[in-house]
PDB file of C-alpha atoms in Angstrom:
ATOM      1  CA  MET A  21      -8.291   8.115  13.999  1.00 50.00           C
ATOM      2  CA  ASN A  22      -5.752  10.505  15.218  1.00 65.00           C
ATOM      3  CA  ALA A  23      -2.191  11.959  13.715  1.00 70.00           C
ATOM      4  CA  ASP A  24      -1.091  11.142  17.230  1.00 86.00           C
ATOM      5  CA  PHE A  25      -0.853   7.917  16.588  1.00 94.00           C
ATOM      6  CA  LEU A  26       1.276   8.863  13.379  1.00 95.00           C
ATOM      7  CA  PRO A  27       4.917   8.480  15.479  1.00 96.00           C
ATOM      8  CA  ILE A  28       3.987   5.110  16.880  1.00 97.00           C
ATOM      9  CA  PHE A  29       2.477   3.519  13.426  1.00 97.00           C
ATOM     10  CA  THR A  30       5.771   4.773  11.831  1.00 97.00           C
ATOM     11  CA  ARG A  31       7.895   3.070  14.447  1.00 97.00           C
ATOM     12  CA  SER A  32       5.730  -0.024  14.481  1.00 97.00           C
ATOM     13  CA  ALA A  33       6.028  -0.308  10.682  1.00 97.00           C
ATOM     14  CA  GLU A  34       9.670   0.219  10.465  1.00 97.00           C
ATOM     15  CA  ALA A  35      10.050  -2.268  13.299  1.00 95.00           C
ATOM     16  CA  VAL A  36       8.400  -5.000  10.917  1.00 94.00           C
ATOM     17  CA  GLY A  37      10.713  -4.049   7.890  1.00 93.00           C
ATOM     18  CA  CYS A  38       8.759  -1.390   5.872  1.00 96.00           C
ATOM     19  CA  SER A  39       9.984   1.623   4.551  1.00 97.00           C
ATOM     20  CA  VAL A  40       7.972   4.860   5.691  1.00 98.00           C
ATOM     21  CA  ASP A  41       7.738   8.366   3.768  1.00 98.00           C
ATOM     22  CA  THR A  42       5.419  10.881   4.674  1.00 97.00           C
ATOM     23  CA  ALA A  43       3.759  13.631   2.225  1.00 98.00           C
ATOM     24  CA  GLU A  44       2.260  16.868   3.552  1.00 97.00           C
ATOM     25  CA  THR A  45       0.719  18.006   0.211  1.00 97.00           C
ATOM     26  CA  MET A  46      -0.864  16.153  -2.986  1.00 96.00           C
ATOM     27  CA  ASP A  47       1.790  17.739  -5.230  1.00 96.00           C
ATOM     28  CA  VAL A  48       4.646  16.328  -2.792  1.00 97.00           C
ATOM     29  CA  ALA A  49       2.814  12.936  -2.655  1.00 97.00           C
ATOM     30  CA  ARG A  50       2.906  12.498  -6.364  1.00 96.00           C
ATOM     31  CA  THR A  51       6.659  13.388  -6.752  1.00 96.00           C
ATOM     32  CA  LYS A  52       7.586  11.046  -3.888  1.00 97.00           C
ATOM     33  CA  VAL A  53       5.449   8.058  -5.418  1.00 97.00           C
ATOM     34  CA  ILE A  54       7.284   8.614  -8.637  1.00 96.00           C
ATOM     35  CA  GLN A  55      10.947   8.827  -6.456  1.00 96.00           C
ATOM     36  CA  ILE A  56       9.840   5.833  -4.878  1.00 97.00           C
ATOM     37  CA  LEU A  57       9.322   3.917  -7.985  1.00 96.00           C
ATOM     38  CA  GLN A  58      12.352   5.127  -9.686  1.00 96.00           C
ATOM     39  CA  SER A  59      14.626   4.212  -6.417  1.00 96.00           C
ATOM     40  CA  TYR A  60      13.407   0.872  -7.333  1.00 95.00           C
ATOM     41  CA  SER A  61      14.012   1.092 -11.135  1.00 94.00           C
ATOM     42  CA  ALA A  62      10.225   0.316 -11.447  1.00 94.00           C
ATOM     43  CA  LYS A  63       9.169  -0.040 -15.388  1.00 93.00           C
ATOM     44  CA  VAL A  64       5.803  -1.500 -14.912  1.00 92.00           C
ATOM     45  CA  VAL A  65       3.438  -0.797 -11.797  1.00 93.00           C
ATOM     46  CA  TRP A  66      -0.085  -2.358 -10.645  1.00 91.00           C
ATOM     47  CA  MET A  67      -2.238   0.252  -9.578  1.00 93.00           C
ATOM     48  CA  TRP A  68      -5.586   0.351  -7.744  1.00 93.00           C
ATOM     49  CA  THR A  69      -8.594   2.397  -9.446  1.00 91.00           C
ATOM     50  CA  THR A  70      -9.748   4.068  -6.046  1.00 92.00           C
ATOM     51  CA  PRO A  71     -11.234   7.488  -5.673  1.00 92.00           C
ATOM     52  CA  LEU A  72      -7.826   8.665  -3.775  1.00 94.00           C
ATOM     53  CA  LEU A  73      -5.618   7.103  -6.476  1.00 94.00           C
ATOM     54  CA  LYS A  74      -7.759   8.770  -9.134  1.00 93.00           C
ATOM     55  CA  SER A  75      -7.553  12.213  -7.575  1.00 94.00           C
ATOM     56  CA  MET A  76      -3.701  11.927  -7.311  1.00 94.00           C
ATOM     57  CA  ASN A  77      -3.971  12.024 -11.128  1.00 92.00           C
ATOM     58  CA  LEU A  78      -0.693   9.732 -11.167  1.00 93.00           C
ATOM     59  CA  GLU A  79      -1.092   7.945 -14.621  1.00 89.00           C
ATOM     60  CA  GLU A  80       0.339  11.175 -16.534  1.00 88.00           C
ATOM     61  CA  GLU A  81       3.127  11.304 -14.043  1.00 90.00           C
ATOM     62  CA  LEU A  82       3.901   7.813 -14.421  1.00 93.00           C
ATOM     63  CA  LEU A  83       3.825   8.040 -18.155  1.00 91.00           C
ATOM     64  CA  ASP A  84       6.142  10.959 -18.060  1.00 93.00           C
ATOM     65  CA  SER A  85       8.332   8.950 -15.923  1.00 93.00           C
ATOM     66  CA  GLY A  86       8.435   6.049 -18.567  1.00 94.00           C
ATOM     67  CA  ILE A  87       6.606   3.745 -16.183  1.00 94.00           C
ATOM     68  CA  THR A  88       3.837   1.588 -17.403  1.00 90.00           C
ATOM     69  CA  PHE A  89       0.934   0.912 -15.279  1.00 88.00           C
ATOM     70  CA  VAL A  90      -1.829  -1.637 -15.133  1.00 86.00           C
ATOM     71  CA  SER A  91      -5.044  -1.894 -13.373  1.00 81.00           C
ATOM     72  CA  GLY A  92      -5.803  -5.338 -13.444  1.00 67.00           C
ATOM     73  CA  LYS A  93      -8.205  -5.288 -16.356  1.00 68.00           C
ATOM     74  CA  ALA A  94      -8.493  -8.485 -18.407  1.00 60.00           C
ATOM     75  CA  GLY A  95      -6.590  -6.961 -21.634  1.00 65.00           C
ATOM     76  CA  GLU A  96      -3.347  -6.278 -19.324  1.00 68.00           C
ATOM     77  CA  ILE A  97      -2.892  -9.903 -18.284  1.00 68.00           C
ATOM     78  CA  HIS A  98       0.200  -9.787 -20.579  1.00 65.00           C
ATOM     79  CA  LEU A  99       1.695  -6.985 -18.340  1.00 68.00           C
ATOM     80  CA  TRP A 100       0.726  -8.759 -14.976  1.00 65.00           C
ATOM     81  CA  GLU A 101       3.631 -10.701 -14.619  1.00 70.00           C
ATOM     82  CA  GLN A 102       5.960  -7.854 -15.475  1.00 75.00           C
ATOM     83  CA  GLY A 103       4.457  -5.870 -12.351  1.00 82.00           C
ATOM     84  CA  GLU A 104       7.456  -4.989 -10.218  1.00 91.00           C
ATOM     85  CA  VAL A 105       5.213  -2.575  -7.660  1.00 95.00           C
ATOM     86  CA  GLY A 106       1.835  -2.548  -6.678  1.00 94.00           C
ATOM     87  CA  ILE A 107       0.397   0.310  -5.824  1.00 96.00           C
ATOM     88  CA  THR A 108      -2.770   0.355  -3.454  1.00 96.00           C
ATOM     89  CA  GLU A 109      -4.772   2.634  -1.198  1.00 96.00           C
ATOM     90  CA  VAL A 110      -4.543   1.675   2.718  1.00 96.00           C
ATOM     91  CA  ASP A 111      -7.968   1.754   4.441  1.00 93.00           C
ATOM     92  CA  TYR A 112      -6.455   1.871   7.750  1.00 95.00           C
ATOM     93  CA  GLY A 113      -3.355   1.775   9.556  1.00 97.00           C
ATOM     94  CA  ILE A 114      -3.044  -0.087  13.019  1.00 97.00           C
ATOM     95  CA  ALA A 115      -0.407   1.971  14.903  1.00 98.00           C
ATOM     96  CA  GLU A 116       0.535  -0.798  17.644  1.00 97.00           C
ATOM     97  CA  THR A 117       1.689  -3.363  14.843  1.00 97.00           C
ATOM     98  CA  GLY A 118       2.402  -0.904  12.223  1.00 97.00           C
ATOM     99  CA  THR A 119      -0.117  -3.138  10.022  1.00 97.00           C
ATOM    100  CA  MET A 120      -2.094  -1.825   6.942  1.00 97.00           C
ATOM    101  CA  VAL A 121      -5.666  -2.880   6.371  1.00 95.00           C
ATOM    102  CA  LEU A 122      -6.954  -3.133   2.827  1.00 94.00           C
ATOM    103  CA  GLY A 123     -10.444  -3.856   1.712  1.00 90.00           C
ATOM    104  CA  GLY A 124     -11.173  -5.749  -1.420  1.00 86.00           C
ATOM    105  CA  GLY A 125     -13.250  -4.978  -4.232  1.00 85.00           C
ATOM    106  CA  ALA A 126     -13.845  -3.459  -7.899  1.00 85.00           C
ATOM    107  CA  GLY A 127     -10.926  -1.769  -8.528  1.00 86.00           C
ATOM    108  CA  ARG A 128      -8.949  -2.975  -5.781  1.00 89.00           C
ATOM    109  CA  PRO A 129      -7.531  -6.496  -6.857  1.00 86.00           C
ATOM    110  CA  ARG A 130      -5.439  -8.016  -3.933  1.00 86.00           C
ATOM    111  CA  SER A 131      -3.059  -9.566  -6.462  1.00 84.00           C
ATOM    112  CA  ALA A 132      -1.633  -5.909  -6.554  1.00 87.00           C
ATOM    113  CA  SER A 133      -0.465  -6.029  -3.146  1.00 89.00           C
ATOM    114  CA  LEU A 134       0.603  -9.774  -3.305  1.00 85.00           C
ATOM    115  CA  LEU A 135       2.191 -10.589  -6.638  1.00 85.00           C
ATOM    116  CA  PRO A 136       4.585  -7.636  -7.356  1.00 90.00           C
ATOM    117  CA  SER A 137       7.890  -7.912  -5.439  1.00 91.00           C
ATOM    118  CA  ILE A 138       7.410  -4.582  -3.889  1.00 94.00           C
ATOM    119  CA  HIS A 139       4.303  -3.194  -2.410  1.00 96.00           C
ATOM    120  CA  LEU A 140       3.656   0.882  -2.227  1.00 98.00           C
ATOM    121  CA  GLY A 141       0.706   1.508   0.297  1.00 98.00           C
ATOM    122  CA  LEU A 142      -0.816   5.046   0.233  1.00 98.00           C
ATOM    123  CA  LEU A 143      -2.136   5.538   3.786  1.00 97.00           C
ATOM    124  CA  PRO A 144      -4.092   9.089   4.800  1.00 96.00           C
ATOM    125  CA  VAL A 145      -2.715   9.841   8.395  1.00 96.00           C
ATOM    126  CA  SER A 146      -6.309  10.482   9.392  1.00 94.00           C
ATOM    127  CA  ARG A 147      -7.086   6.590   8.980  1.00 94.00           C
ATOM    128  CA  ILE A 148      -4.399   5.339  11.480  1.00 96.00           C
ATOM    129  CA  LEU A 149      -6.381   3.891  14.524  1.00 96.00           C
ATOM    130  CA  PRO A 150      -4.361   2.910  17.936  1.00 97.00           C
ATOM    131  CA  SER A 151      -5.099  -0.737  17.737  1.00 96.00           C
ATOM    132  CA  LEU A 152      -6.445  -3.683  16.094  1.00 94.00           C
ATOM    133  CA  LYS A 153      -9.508  -3.821  18.603  1.00 94.00           C
ATOM    134  CA  SER A 154     -10.477  -0.098  17.302  1.00 93.00           C
ATOM    135  CA  PHE A 155     -10.373  -1.678  13.989  1.00 92.00           C
ATOM    136  CA  PHE A 156     -13.058  -3.934  14.825  1.00 88.00           C
ATOM    137  CA  HIS A 157     -15.308  -1.357  16.721  1.00 88.00           C
ATOM    138  CA  LEU A 158     -15.847   0.189  13.544  1.00 87.00           C
ATOM    139  CA  ASN A 159     -19.047   0.357  12.027  1.00 75.00           C
ATOM    140  CA  HIS A 160     -18.168  -1.544   8.780  1.00 69.00           C
ATOM    141  CA  SER A 161     -21.851  -1.377   7.195  1.00 66.00           C
ATOM    142  CA  ALA A 162     -20.421   1.879   5.391  1.00 62.00           C
ATOM    143  CA  PHE A 163     -17.744  -0.212   3.414  1.00 67.00           C
ATOM    144  CA  LYS A 164     -18.583  -1.351   0.374  1.00 64.00           C
ATOM    145  CA  SER A 165     -16.690  -4.398   1.035  1.00 68.00           C
ATOM    146  CA  ASN A 166     -16.737  -6.950   3.495  1.00 71.00           C
ATOM    147  CA  THR A 167     -13.485  -8.726   3.091  1.00 84.00           C
ATOM    148  CA  PHE A 168     -10.408  -6.934   4.403  1.00 89.00           C
ATOM    149  CA  PHE A 169      -6.913  -8.123   4.579  1.00 90.00           C
ATOM    150  CA  PHE A 170      -4.046  -7.191   6.883  1.00 93.00           C
ATOM    151  CA  ILE A 171      -0.449  -6.599   5.906  1.00 93.00           C
ATOM    152  CA  THR A 172       2.399  -6.437   8.254  1.00 92.00           C
ATOM    153  CA  GLY A 173       5.755  -5.891   6.637  1.00 89.00           C
ATOM    154  CA  PRO A 174       7.266  -7.769   3.752  1.00 85.00           C
ATOM    155  CA  SER A 175       6.111 -11.631   3.352  1.00 70.00           C
ATOM    156  CA  ARG A 176       8.231 -13.689   5.621  1.00 63.00           C
ATOM    157  CA  THR A 177       8.704 -17.342   5.788  1.00 69.00           C
ATOM    158  CA  ALA A 178      11.255 -19.815   7.511  1.00 60.00           C
ATOM    159  CA  ASP A 179      11.876 -23.431   6.574  1.00 64.00           C
ATOM    160  CA  ILE A 180      12.431 -26.269   9.150  1.00 70.00           C
ATOM    161  CA  GLU A 181      16.144 -24.938   9.797  1.00 71.00           C
ATOM    162  CA  GLN A 182      14.622 -21.680  10.911  1.00 68.00           C
ATOM    163  CA  THR A 183      16.226 -19.832   7.851  1.00 69.00           C
ATOM    164  CA  LEU A 184      13.972 -16.713   7.204  1.00 57.00           C
ATOM    165  CA  THR A 185      13.251 -15.702   3.756  1.00 62.00           C
ATOM    166  CA  LEU A 186      11.584 -13.050   2.414  1.00 58.00           C
ATOM    167  CA  GLY A 187       9.100 -12.320  -0.391  1.00 54.00           C
ATOM    168  CA  VAL A 188       7.910 -16.170  -0.773  1.00 59.00           C
ATOM    169  CA  HIS A 189       4.200 -15.416  -0.274  1.00 62.00           C
ATOM    170  CA  GLY A 190       4.097 -11.912  -0.901  1.00 68.00           C
ATOM    171  CA  PRO A 191       6.354  -8.640  -1.342  1.00 82.00           C
ATOM    172  CA  ARG A 192       9.512  -8.447  -0.403  1.00 86.00           C
ATOM    173  CA  ARG A 193       9.713  -4.929   0.292  1.00 93.00           C
ATOM    174  CA  VAL A 194       6.614  -2.753   1.434  1.00 96.00           C
ATOM    175  CA  HIS A 195       6.947   1.140   1.097  1.00 97.00           C
ATOM    176  CA  ILE A 196       4.057   3.178   3.181  1.00 98.00           C
ATOM    177  CA  LEU A 197       3.510   6.732   2.012  1.00 98.00           C
ATOM    178  CA  LEU A 198       1.834   8.651   4.930  1.00 98.00           C
ATOM    179  CA  LEU A 199      -0.410  11.343   3.570  1.00 97.00           C
ATOM    180  CA  ALA A 200      -0.521  14.076   5.853  1.00 96.00           C
ATOM    181  CA  PHE A 201      -3.188  16.009   3.932  1.00 92.00           C
ATOM    182  CA  SER A 202      -6.837  15.893   3.493  1.00 73.00           C
TER     183      SER A 202
END
């Protein structure tokens, strides 16, 4: 896991249709999350409840910006269908493909990365790996989840005539915020 893979990850992610930004501090990251959400005119967002996202204290910033957030609790079901952006923590980035690897589990509903039309993944730079092979060589016994899913750019599908359509089986847009701080 090395920041040397950052430029490779960025190029690969952009090549598959992702937007990529970098934040050097926690304060800059909070500001950029709000700016990204405002650029998409988001009013309702889904947000995971991981330690990283909790440590960013985004809830207050979102509310101050007029953005409602939901975390997937049963009482919030009426807001789920209104969610325009899903915000998740990215467990690993794969530099060679620009892929985000997300682990499932409590506070991490997979639907947050699939149902909203925009997915915003927050990826600590220290978690960028050179290749998929290097991910599979990690010791996964330390993870609380044995389920991982891989996201490489916006959802793409084509009909029999090879007409490409974005966002049919997942988000139409994917935005990655690289966190270049510990």
